[in-house]
mmCIF file of C-alpha atoms in Angstrom:
data_model
loop_
_atom_site.group_PDB
_atom_site.id
_atom_site.type_symbol
_atom_site.label_atom_id
_atom_site.label_comp_id
_atom_site.label_asym_id
_atom_site.label_seq_id
_atom_site.Cartn_x
_atom_site.Cartn_y
_atom_site.Cartn_z
ATOM 1 C CA MET A 8 0.000 0.000 0.000
ATOM 2 C CA LYS A 9 0.973 3.615 -0.472
ATOM 3 C CA PHE A 10 -0.049 6.449 1.808
ATOM 4 C CA ALA A 11 0.095 10.237 1.984
ATOM 5 C CA THR A 12 -1.135 12.803 4.469
ATOM 6 C CA LEU A 13 -3.082 15.775 3.126
ATOM 7 C CA PRO A 14 -3.798 18.960 5.104
ATOM 8 C CA ASN A 15 -7.114 19.336 6.900
ATOM 9 C CA GLY A 16 -6.347 22.174 9.317
ATOM 10 C CA THR A 17 -4.938 19.917 12.042
ATOM 11 C CA PRO A 18 -1.254 19.266 12.861
ATOM 12 C CA ASP A 19 -1.489 15.609 11.789
ATOM 13 C CA GLY A 20 -3.567 16.016 8.615
ATOM 14 C CA GLN A 21 -5.815 13.375 7.036
ATOM 15 C CA LEU A 22 -4.441 10.000 6.006
ATOM 16 C CA HIS A 23 -5.002 9.053 2.351
ATOM 17 C CA LEU A 24 -4.300 5.983 0.287
ATOM 18 C CA VAL A 25 -2.416 6.737 -2.932
ATOM 19 C CA SER A 26 -2.567 4.677 -6.103
ATOM 20 C CA ARG A 27 0.496 2.684 -7.115
ATOM 21 C CA ASP A 28 1.262 5.143 -9.939
ATOM 22 C CA LEU A 29 0.779 8.138 -7.585
ATOM 23 C CA THR A 30 -1.929 9.674 -9.750
ATOM 24 C CA ARG A 31 -4.990 9.179 -7.515
ATOM 25 C CA ALA A 32 -5.816 9.238 -3.845
ATOM 26 C CA THR A 33 -8.703 8.646 -1.474
ATOM 27 C CA ALA A 34 -9.166 9.348 2.213
ATOM 28 C CA ALA A 35 -8.468 6.308 4.359
ATOM 29 C CA LYS A 36 -11.795 4.980 5.589
ATOM 30 C CA ASP A 37 -12.224 5.090 9.370
ATOM 31 C CA VAL A 38 -8.558 6.049 9.925
ATOM 32 C CA ALA A 39 -7.882 9.706 10.589
ATOM 33 C CA THR A 40 -4.092 9.864 10.784
ATOM 34 C CA MET A 41 -0.918 7.974 9.979
ATOM 35 C CA GLN A 42 -0.153 7.677 13.695
ATOM 36 C CA ALA A 43 -3.516 6.007 14.298
ATOM 37 C CA LEU A 44 -2.772 3.518 11.540
ATOM 38 C CA ILE A 45 0.680 2.644 12.864
ATOM 39 C CA GLU A 46 -0.667 2.168 16.393
ATOM 40 C CA ASN A 47 -3.445 -0.177 15.187
ATOM 41 C CA TRP A 48 -1.961 -1.710 12.056
ATOM 42 C CA GLU A 49 -3.129 -5.299 12.462
ATOM 43 C CA ALA A 50 -6.737 -4.255 13.010
ATOM 44 C CA LEU A 51 -6.908 -1.554 10.333
ATOM 45 C CA ALA A 52 -4.715 -2.824 7.499
ATOM 46 C CA PRO A 53 -7.072 -5.486 6.016
ATOM 47 C CA ALA A 54 -9.824 -2.993 5.250
ATOM 48 C CA LEU A 55 -7.294 -0.543 3.838
ATOM 49 C CA GLU A 56 -5.912 -3.267 1.558
ATOM 50 C CA ALA A 57 -9.373 -3.644 0.039
ATOM 51 C CA GLN A 58 -9.675 0.120 -0.338
ATOM 52 C CA TYR A 59 -6.220 0.232 -1.958
ATOM 53 C CA SER A 60 -7.234 -2.420 -4.502
ATOM 54 C CA ALA A 61 -10.321 -0.410 -5.445
ATOM 55 C CA LEU A 62 -8.197 2.726 -5.790
ATOM 56 C CA ASN A 63 -5.790 0.988 -8.163
ATOM 57 C CA ALA A 64 -8.741 -0.252 -10.191
ATOM 58 C CA GLY A 65 -9.628 3.349 -11.011
ATOM 59 C CA GLY A 66 -11.256 4.862 -7.959
ATOM 60 C CA GLY A 67 -10.371 7.977 -6.007
ATOM 61 C CA GLU A 68 -9.560 11.501 -7.120
ATOM 62 C CA ALA A 69 -6.527 13.168 -8.683
ATOM 63 C CA PHE A 70 -3.552 13.260 -6.317
ATOM 64 C CA ASP A 71 -1.492 16.452 -6.205
ATOM 65 C CA MET A 72 1.628 15.536 -4.262
ATOM 66 C CA THR A 73 2.647 19.200 -4.002
ATOM 67 C CA GLN A 74 -0.207 19.587 -1.517
ATOM 68 C CA ALA A 75 0.901 16.713 0.698
ATOM 69 C CA LEU A 76 2.383 17.060 4.150
ATOM 70 C CA ALA A 77 5.111 14.701 5.313
ATOM 71 C CA PRO A 78 3.494 11.242 5.578
ATOM 72 C CA LEU A 79 3.931 11.426 9.361
ATOM 73 C CA PRO A 80 3.980 15.206 10.007
ATOM 74 C CA ARG A 81 5.183 14.758 13.582
ATOM 75 C CA ALA A 82 6.386 11.657 15.371
ATOM 76 C CA TRP A 83 7.093 10.438 18.868
ATOM 77 C CA GLN A 84 10.668 9.588 17.951
ATOM 78 C CA TRP A 85 13.219 10.132 15.144
ATOM 79 C CA LEU A 86 16.420 8.098 15.253
ATOM 80 C CA ASP A 87 18.976 8.532 12.494
ATOM 81 C CA GLY A 88 21.650 5.971 11.765
ATOM 82 C CA SER A 89 24.867 6.224 9.806
ATOM 83 C CA ALA A 90 24.821 2.861 8.080
ATOM 84 C CA TYR A 91 26.926 3.621 4.987
ATOM 85 C CA GLU A 92 30.529 3.087 6.035
ATOM 86 C CA SER A 93 31.955 4.595 2.838
ATOM 87 C CA HIS A 94 30.511 7.942 3.917
ATOM 88 C CA GLY A 95 31.786 7.692 7.476
ATOM 89 C CA ASP A 96 35.231 6.518 6.393
ATOM 90 C CA LEU A 97 35.583 9.447 3.986
ATOM 91 C CA MET A 98 34.513 12.001 6.581
ATOM 92 C CA GLN A 99 36.897 10.485 9.124
ATOM 93 C CA LYS A 100 39.809 10.644 6.694
ATOM 94 C CA VAL A 101 39.155 14.175 5.462
ATOM 95 C CA PHE A 102 38.571 15.726 8.870
ATOM 96 C CA LYS A 103 41.267 13.638 10.612
ATOM 97 C CA MET A 104 38.840 12.282 13.199
ATOM 98 C CA ASP A 105 39.581 9.255 15.323
ATOM 99 C CA PRO A 106 38.416 6.070 13.575
ATOM 100 C CA VAL A 107 34.976 4.897 14.632
ATOM 101 C CA PRO A 108 34.973 1.273 15.836
ATOM 102 C CA LYS A 109 33.359 -1.097 13.325
ATOM 103 C CA GLY A 110 30.691 -3.639 14.155
ATOM 104 C CA ARG A 111 28.308 -1.303 15.965
ATOM 105 C CA PRO A 112 25.675 0.946 14.352
ATOM 106 C CA LEU A 113 25.989 4.697 14.767
ATOM 107 C CA MET A 114 22.772 6.501 15.695
ATOM 108 C CA TYR A 115 21.586 9.772 17.169
ATOM 109 C CA GLN A 116 18.181 11.002 18.311
ATOM 110 C CA GLY A 117 16.957 14.100 16.506
ATOM 111 C CA MET A 118 13.966 16.418 16.635
ATOM 112 C CA SER A 119 10.718 14.684 15.725
ATOM 113 C CA HIS A 120 7.978 17.202 16.461
ATOM 114 C CA GLU A 121 8.052 18.443 12.840
ATOM 115 C CA PHE A 122 8.795 16.863 9.470
ATOM 116 C CA LEU A 123 8.674 19.216 6.505
ATOM 117 C CA PRO A 124 6.504 18.725 3.401
ATOM 118 C CA ALA A 125 8.446 17.615 0.333
ATOM 119 C CA THR A 126 7.786 20.728 -1.748
ATOM 120 C CA ALA A 127 7.792 23.455 0.903
ATOM 121 C CA ASP A 128 10.487 26.153 0.883
ATOM 122 C CA VAL A 129 12.961 25.525 3.697
ATOM 123 C CA PRO A 130 13.974 28.579 5.779
ATOM 124 C CA PHE A 131 17.377 28.934 7.418
ATOM 125 C CA PRO A 132 18.765 31.804 9.514
ATOM 126 C CA SER A 133 22.129 32.131 7.745
ATOM 127 C CA GLU A 134 24.000 30.890 4.688
ATOM 128 C CA ALA A 135 27.144 30.962 6.844
ATOM 129 C CA ASP A 136 25.881 27.930 8.776
ATOM 130 C CA GLY A 137 26.884 25.582 5.937
ATOM 131 C CA ILE A 138 23.481 24.439 4.637
ATOM 132 C CA ASP A 139 23.726 20.838 3.446
ATOM 133 C CA ILE A 140 21.481 18.003 2.311
ATOM 134 C CA GLU A 141 21.568 14.360 3.342
ATOM 135 C CA GLY A 142 19.559 11.992 1.176
ATOM 136 C CA GLU A 143 18.392 8.938 3.112
ATOM 137 C CA PHE A 144 15.918 6.107 3.269
ATOM 138 C CA GLY A 145 13.919 5.436 6.402
ATOM 139 C CA ILE A 146 11.376 3.157 8.026
ATOM 140 C CA ILE A 147 8.382 3.707 10.264
ATOM 141 C CA CYS A 148 7.888 0.905 12.754
ATOM 142 C CA ASP A 149 5.120 -0.140 15.074
ATOM 143 C CA ALA A 150 5.727 -0.765 18.790
ATOM 144 C CA VAL A 151 8.951 -2.719 19.328
ATOM 145 C CA PRO A 152 9.558 -4.415 22.700
ATOM 146 C CA MET A 153 12.846 -3.751 24.445
ATOM 147 C CA GLY A 154 15.478 -6.324 23.567
ATOM 148 C CA THR A 155 13.925 -7.415 20.263
ATOM 149 C CA ASP A 156 16.654 -9.026 18.164
ATOM 150 C CA ALA A 157 17.449 -8.385 14.514
ATOM 151 C CA GLN A 158 16.002 -11.754 13.463
ATOM 152 C CA THR A 159 12.487 -10.596 14.351
ATOM 153 C CA THR A 160 12.515 -6.831 13.848
ATOM 154 C CA GLN A 161 11.488 -6.902 10.164
ATOM 155 C CA SER A 162 7.949 -7.776 11.224
ATOM 156 C CA HIS A 163 7.791 -4.376 12.932
ATOM 157 C CA ILE A 164 8.652 -2.404 9.765
ATOM 158 C CA ARG A 165 5.350 -1.028 8.528
ATOM 159 C CA LEU A 166 6.367 1.664 6.053
ATOM 160 C CA LEU A 167 9.349 2.918 4.073
ATOM 161 C CA VAL A 168 10.048 6.608 3.472
ATOM 162 C CA GLN A 169 12.563 8.809 1.661
ATOM 163 C CA ILE A 170 14.172 11.605 3.698
ATOM 164 C CA ASN A 171 16.313 14.706 3.335
ATOM 165 C CA ASP A 172 18.043 15.163 6.680
ATOM 166 C CA TRP A 173 19.090 18.811 6.531
ATOM 167 C CA SER A 174 22.416 19.592 8.210
ATOM 168 C CA LEU A 175 24.260 22.772 9.145
ATOM 169 C CA ARG A 176 27.913 21.881 8.670
ATOM 170 C CA THR A 177 29.500 24.930 10.293
ATOM 171 C CA ILE A 178 27.644 24.294 13.544
ATOM 172 C CA ALA A 179 28.025 20.504 13.615
ATOM 173 C CA PRO A 180 31.724 20.317 14.614
ATOM 174 C CA VAL A 181 31.156 22.749 17.477
ATOM 175 C CA GLU A 182 28.318 20.668 18.883
ATOM 176 C CA MET A 183 30.144 17.368 18.348
ATOM 177 C CA LYS A 184 33.029 18.535 20.515
ATOM 178 C CA THR A 185 30.692 19.087 23.464
ATOM 179 C CA GLY A 186 29.958 15.380 23.648
ATOM 180 C CA PHE A 187 26.237 16.073 24.027
ATOM 181 C CA GLY A 188 25.230 15.634 20.392
ATOM 182 C CA TRP A 189 23.434 17.821 17.871
ATOM 183 C CA VAL A 190 20.707 20.381 18.406
ATOM 184 C CA GLN A 191 21.303 23.492 16.302
ATOM 185 C CA ALA A 192 23.074 21.572 13.522
ATOM 186 C CA LYS A 193 20.086 19.329 12.867
ATOM 187 C CA PRO A 194 16.890 21.214 11.977
ATOM 188 C CA ALA A 195 13.686 19.540 10.779
ATOM 189 C CA CYS A 196 13.966 16.860 8.090
ATOM 190 C CA SER A 197 11.989 16.829 4.864
ATOM 191 C CA VAL A 198 10.149 13.689 3.779
ATOM 192 C CA ALA A 199 8.941 12.635 0.322
ATOM 193 C CA PRO A 200 5.136 12.778 0.036
ATOM 194 C CA VAL A 201 4.391 9.050 -0.090
ATOM 195 C CA ALA A 202 5.154 6.272 2.403
ATOM 196 C CA VAL A 203 4.987 2.699 1.128
ATOM 197 C CA THR A 204 4.713 -0.783 2.574
ATOM 198 C CA PRO A 205 7.852 -2.853 1.912
ATOM 199 C CA ASP A 206 6.043 -5.203 -0.488
ATOM 200 C CA GLU A 207 5.544 -2.287 -2.909
ATOM 201 C CA LEU A 208 9.281 -2.468 -3.685
ATOM 202 C CA GLY A 209 9.119 -6.124 -4.719
ATOM 203 C CA ASP A 210 12.623 -7.552 -5.164
ATOM 204 C CA ALA A 211 14.090 -4.104 -4.432
ATOM 205 C CA TRP A 212 13.323 -4.640 -0.731
ATOM 206 C CA ARG A 213 16.176 -7.001 0.067
ATOM 207 C CA ASP A 214 17.876 -7.872 3.363
ATOM 208 C CA ALA A 215 15.955 -5.037 5.055
ATOM 209 C CA ARG A 216 17.514 -2.572 2.624
ATOM 210 C CA VAL A 217 16.235 -0.493 -0.305
ATOM 211 C CA ASP A 218 18.029 -1.901 -3.345
ATOM 212 C CA LEU A 219 17.513 1.164 -5.541
ATOM 213 C CA PRO A 220 19.410 4.374 -6.325
ATOM 214 C CA LEU A 221 18.560 7.711 -4.741
ATOM 215 C CA LYS A 222 18.879 10.346 -7.451
ATOM 216 C CA VAL A 223 19.896 13.822 -6.290
ATOM 217 C CA ASP A 224 19.937 17.060 -8.311
ATOM 218 C CA LEU A 225 21.215 20.432 -7.117
ATOM 219 C CA ASN A 226 19.998 23.472 -9.052
ATOM 220 C CA ASP A 227 18.740 21.151 -11.803
ATOM 221 C CA THR A 228 22.192 19.574 -12.215
ATOM 222 C CA HIS A 229 22.817 15.893 -11.503
ATOM 223 C CA PHE A 230 24.669 15.460 -8.215
ATOM 224 C CA GLY A 231 24.490 11.769 -7.375
ATOM 225 C CA ALA A 232 22.710 8.448 -7.677
ATOM 226 C CA ALA A 233 24.110 6.293 -4.884
ATOM 227 C CA GLU A 234 22.643 2.823 -4.466
ATOM 228 C CA GLY A 235 20.693 2.227 -1.276
ATOM 229 C CA TYR A 236 21.579 -1.431 -0.739
ATOM 230 C CA HIS A 237 25.127 -0.942 0.548
ATOM 231 C CA MET A 238 24.287 -0.446 4.236
ATOM 232 C CA ALA A 239 26.703 -1.999 6.716
ATOM 233 C CA PHE A 240 23.628 -2.560 8.904
ATOM 234 C CA GLY A 241 20.146 -3.143 7.521
ATOM 235 C CA PHE A 242 17.053 -1.589 9.025
ATOM 236 C CA ASP A 243 16.457 -4.823 10.956
ATOM 237 C CA GLU A 244 19.788 -4.297 12.721
ATOM 238 C CA LEU A 245 19.178 -0.579 13.241
ATOM 239 C CA ILE A 246 15.857 -1.313 14.949
ATOM 240 C CA ALA A 247 17.476 -3.941 17.174
ATOM 241 C CA HIS A 248 20.224 -1.471 18.081
ATOM 242 C CA ALA A 249 17.685 1.207 19.015
ATOM 243 C CA ALA A 250 15.558 -1.234 21.027
ATOM 244 C CA LYS A 251 18.395 -2.821 22.995
ATOM 245 C CA THR A 252 17.692 -0.905 26.205
ATOM 246 C CA ARG A 253 14.334 0.721 25.494
ATOM 247 C CA LYS A 254 11.062 -0.123 23.838
ATOM 248 C CA LEU A 255 10.232 1.800 20.670
ATOM 249 C CA VAL A 256 6.890 3.510 20.476
ATOM 250 C CA ALA A 257 4.668 2.942 17.439
ATOM 251 C CA GLY A 258 5.454 5.631 14.904
ATOM 252 C CA THR A 259 9.204 5.685 15.538
ATOM 253 C CA ILE A 260 11.077 6.743 12.390
ATOM 254 C CA ILE A 261 14.581 5.369 11.809
ATOM 255 C CA GLY A 262 16.865 6.724 9.076
ATOM 256 C CA SER A 263 19.654 5.003 7.179
ATOM 257 C CA GLY A 264 22.034 7.936 7.208
ATOM 258 C CA THR A 265 23.465 9.492 4.051
ATOM 259 C CA VAL A 266 23.215 7.044 1.148
ATOM 260 C CA SER A 267 26.767 6.498 -0.033
ATOM 261 C CA ASN A 268 28.808 4.030 -2.103
ATOM 262 C CA GLU A 269 32.527 3.308 -2.163
ATOM 263 C CA ASN A 270 32.730 4.425 -5.815
ATOM 264 C CA PHE A 271 31.469 7.890 -4.907
ATOM 265 C CA ARG A 272 33.735 9.563 -7.466
ATOM 266 C CA GLU A 273 31.861 7.797 -10.261
ATOM 267 C CA ILE A 274 28.347 7.529 -8.861
ATOM 268 C CA GLY A 275 28.125 10.874 -7.062
ATOM 269 C CA SER A 276 26.962 11.799 -3.592
ATOM 270 C CA SER A 277 23.825 12.349 -1.528
ATOM 271 C CA CYS A 278 25.292 15.233 0.473
ATOM 272 C CA ILE A 279 27.545 18.197 -0.267
ATOM 273 C CA ALA A 280 29.958 17.425 2.571
ATOM 274 C CA GLU A 281 30.883 14.154 0.895
ATOM 275 C CA ARG A 282 31.524 15.901 -2.431
ATOM 276 C CA ARG A 283 33.671 18.487 -0.653
ATOM 277 C CA GLY A 284 35.552 15.700 1.107
ATOM 278 C CA ILE A 285 36.396 14.060 -2.212
ATOM 279 C CA GLU A 286 37.639 17.403 -3.527
ATOM 280 C CA MET A 287 39.824 17.871 -0.467
ATOM 281 C CA LEU A 288 41.415 14.469 -0.999
ATOM 282 C CA ASP A 289 41.914 15.022 -4.727
ATOM 283 C CA THR A 290 42.979 18.686 -4.870
ATOM 284 C CA GLY A 291 43.661 19.716 -1.274
ATOM 285 C CA ALA A 292 40.704 22.116 -1.022
ATOM 286 C CA PRO A 293 36.906 21.941 -1.345
ATOM 287 C CA VAL A 294 35.330 23.533 -4.414
ATOM 288 C CA THR A 295 31.621 22.787 -4.192
ATOM 289 C CA PRO A 296 29.869 25.366 -1.977
ATOM 290 C CA TYR A 297 27.196 24.616 0.545
ATOM 291 C CA MET A 298 23.718 25.836 -0.361
ATOM 292 C CA SER A 299 22.746 29.488 -0.661
ATOM 293 C CA PHE A 300 19.332 31.101 -0.463
ATOM 294 C CA GLY A 301 17.518 30.402 -3.721
ATOM 295 C CA ASP A 302 19.304 27.088 -4.341
ATOM 296 C CA ARG A 303 17.153 24.068 -5.156
ATOM 297 C CA VAL A 304 17.424 20.384 -4.337
ATOM 298 C CA LYS A 305 15.532 17.445 -5.812
ATOM 299 C CA MET A 306 15.705 13.883 -4.501
ATOM 300 C CA GLU A 307 13.792 10.952 -5.920
ATOM 301 C CA CYS A 308 13.954 7.177 -5.791
ATOM 302 C CA SER A 309 12.183 5.330 -8.591
ATOM 303 C CA ALA A 310 11.896 1.656 -9.479
ATOM 304 C CA ARG A 311 14.405 0.230 -11.959
ATOM 305 C CA ASP A 312 11.771 0.549 -14.682
ATOM 306 C CA GLY A 313 11.168 4.209 -13.804
ATOM 307 C CA ALA A 314 7.899 3.702 -11.929
ATOM 308 C CA PRO A 315 7.381 6.207 -9.104
ATOM 309 C CA ILE A 316 7.612 5.071 -5.500
ATOM 310 C CA PHE A 317 7.806 7.837 -2.895
ATOM 311 C CA GLY A 318 7.367 10.890 -5.107
ATOM 312 C CA ALA A 319 10.042 13.584 -5.128
ATOM 313 C CA ILE A 320 11.474 15.922 -2.550
ATOM 314 C CA SER A 321 11.823 19.211 -4.445
ATOM 315 C CA GLN A 322 12.646 22.245 -2.320
ATOM 316 C CA THR A 323 14.216 25.685 -2.337
ATOM 317 C CA VAL A 324 16.383 27.098 0.448
ATOM 318 C CA VAL A 325 15.187 30.532 1.615
ATOM 319 C CA ALA A 326 16.122 33.082 4.259
ATOM 320 C CA GLN A 327 14.186 32.879 7.501
ATOM 321 C CA SER A 328 11.726 35.774 7.558
#
């Protein structure tokens, strides 16, 4: 199934089913919000499956994804991993950081009370803060008991999402040195308009990973198309890591971290910091600037045959008014 949340004057919007080709939508019957669905999935999903089949047979109304909110406009918890070791290894080398021990997922807890719509302008206070993008995949899980192991966590993955985890690179090193983690360097994330059940990806959902490229354009110029499969830890392992000493509430969102591949010079990047890191290694100095007001970013993951999945994140950076 595919879902979107459309505005209705409330913070959580109205849950809608979206057709497989993303052209039509219909309000979810007897389910007001995405959070309500995630909290009661087993009871509500069968009826929604029938409604989804009718929608794909030609029902519903035209779907304008530019009107959609984030699929889950606010969540109880947002946990972001860093599961692509090629990205972490490059950043460690460029910035001469101590090596991070292998064999253990990296993860931080970020702000979750707001996720930005995929086509909304994104305001920032200053260009000097080093405005950067981070293209990611993510999951939304139902309630996960504390201590759940990676062999059983896939059953808790209800939906997949595509995320732009905005970062402020000038602030990040300052906050990292405090040892208390990020606050100012990690503003609200943007999320593509449509969330999908894993079965919608078919064979591209493999080993709890999205086996598809995430295409990124900056100012209408191709920037990268890194493949999503190459996670050192799949989402099953990221959930188990997060749930080791705490239970996860239904509606927890977990991100993959910046999608990155070892052949980043050929395939491109999902964040500017990685591109700048490559330039520093190759020429001794970064060339690619961070984003300025008026700059545009587009991120989209499609099936291998070009069929749409999540819709696109397409946003412009603007000055905070």
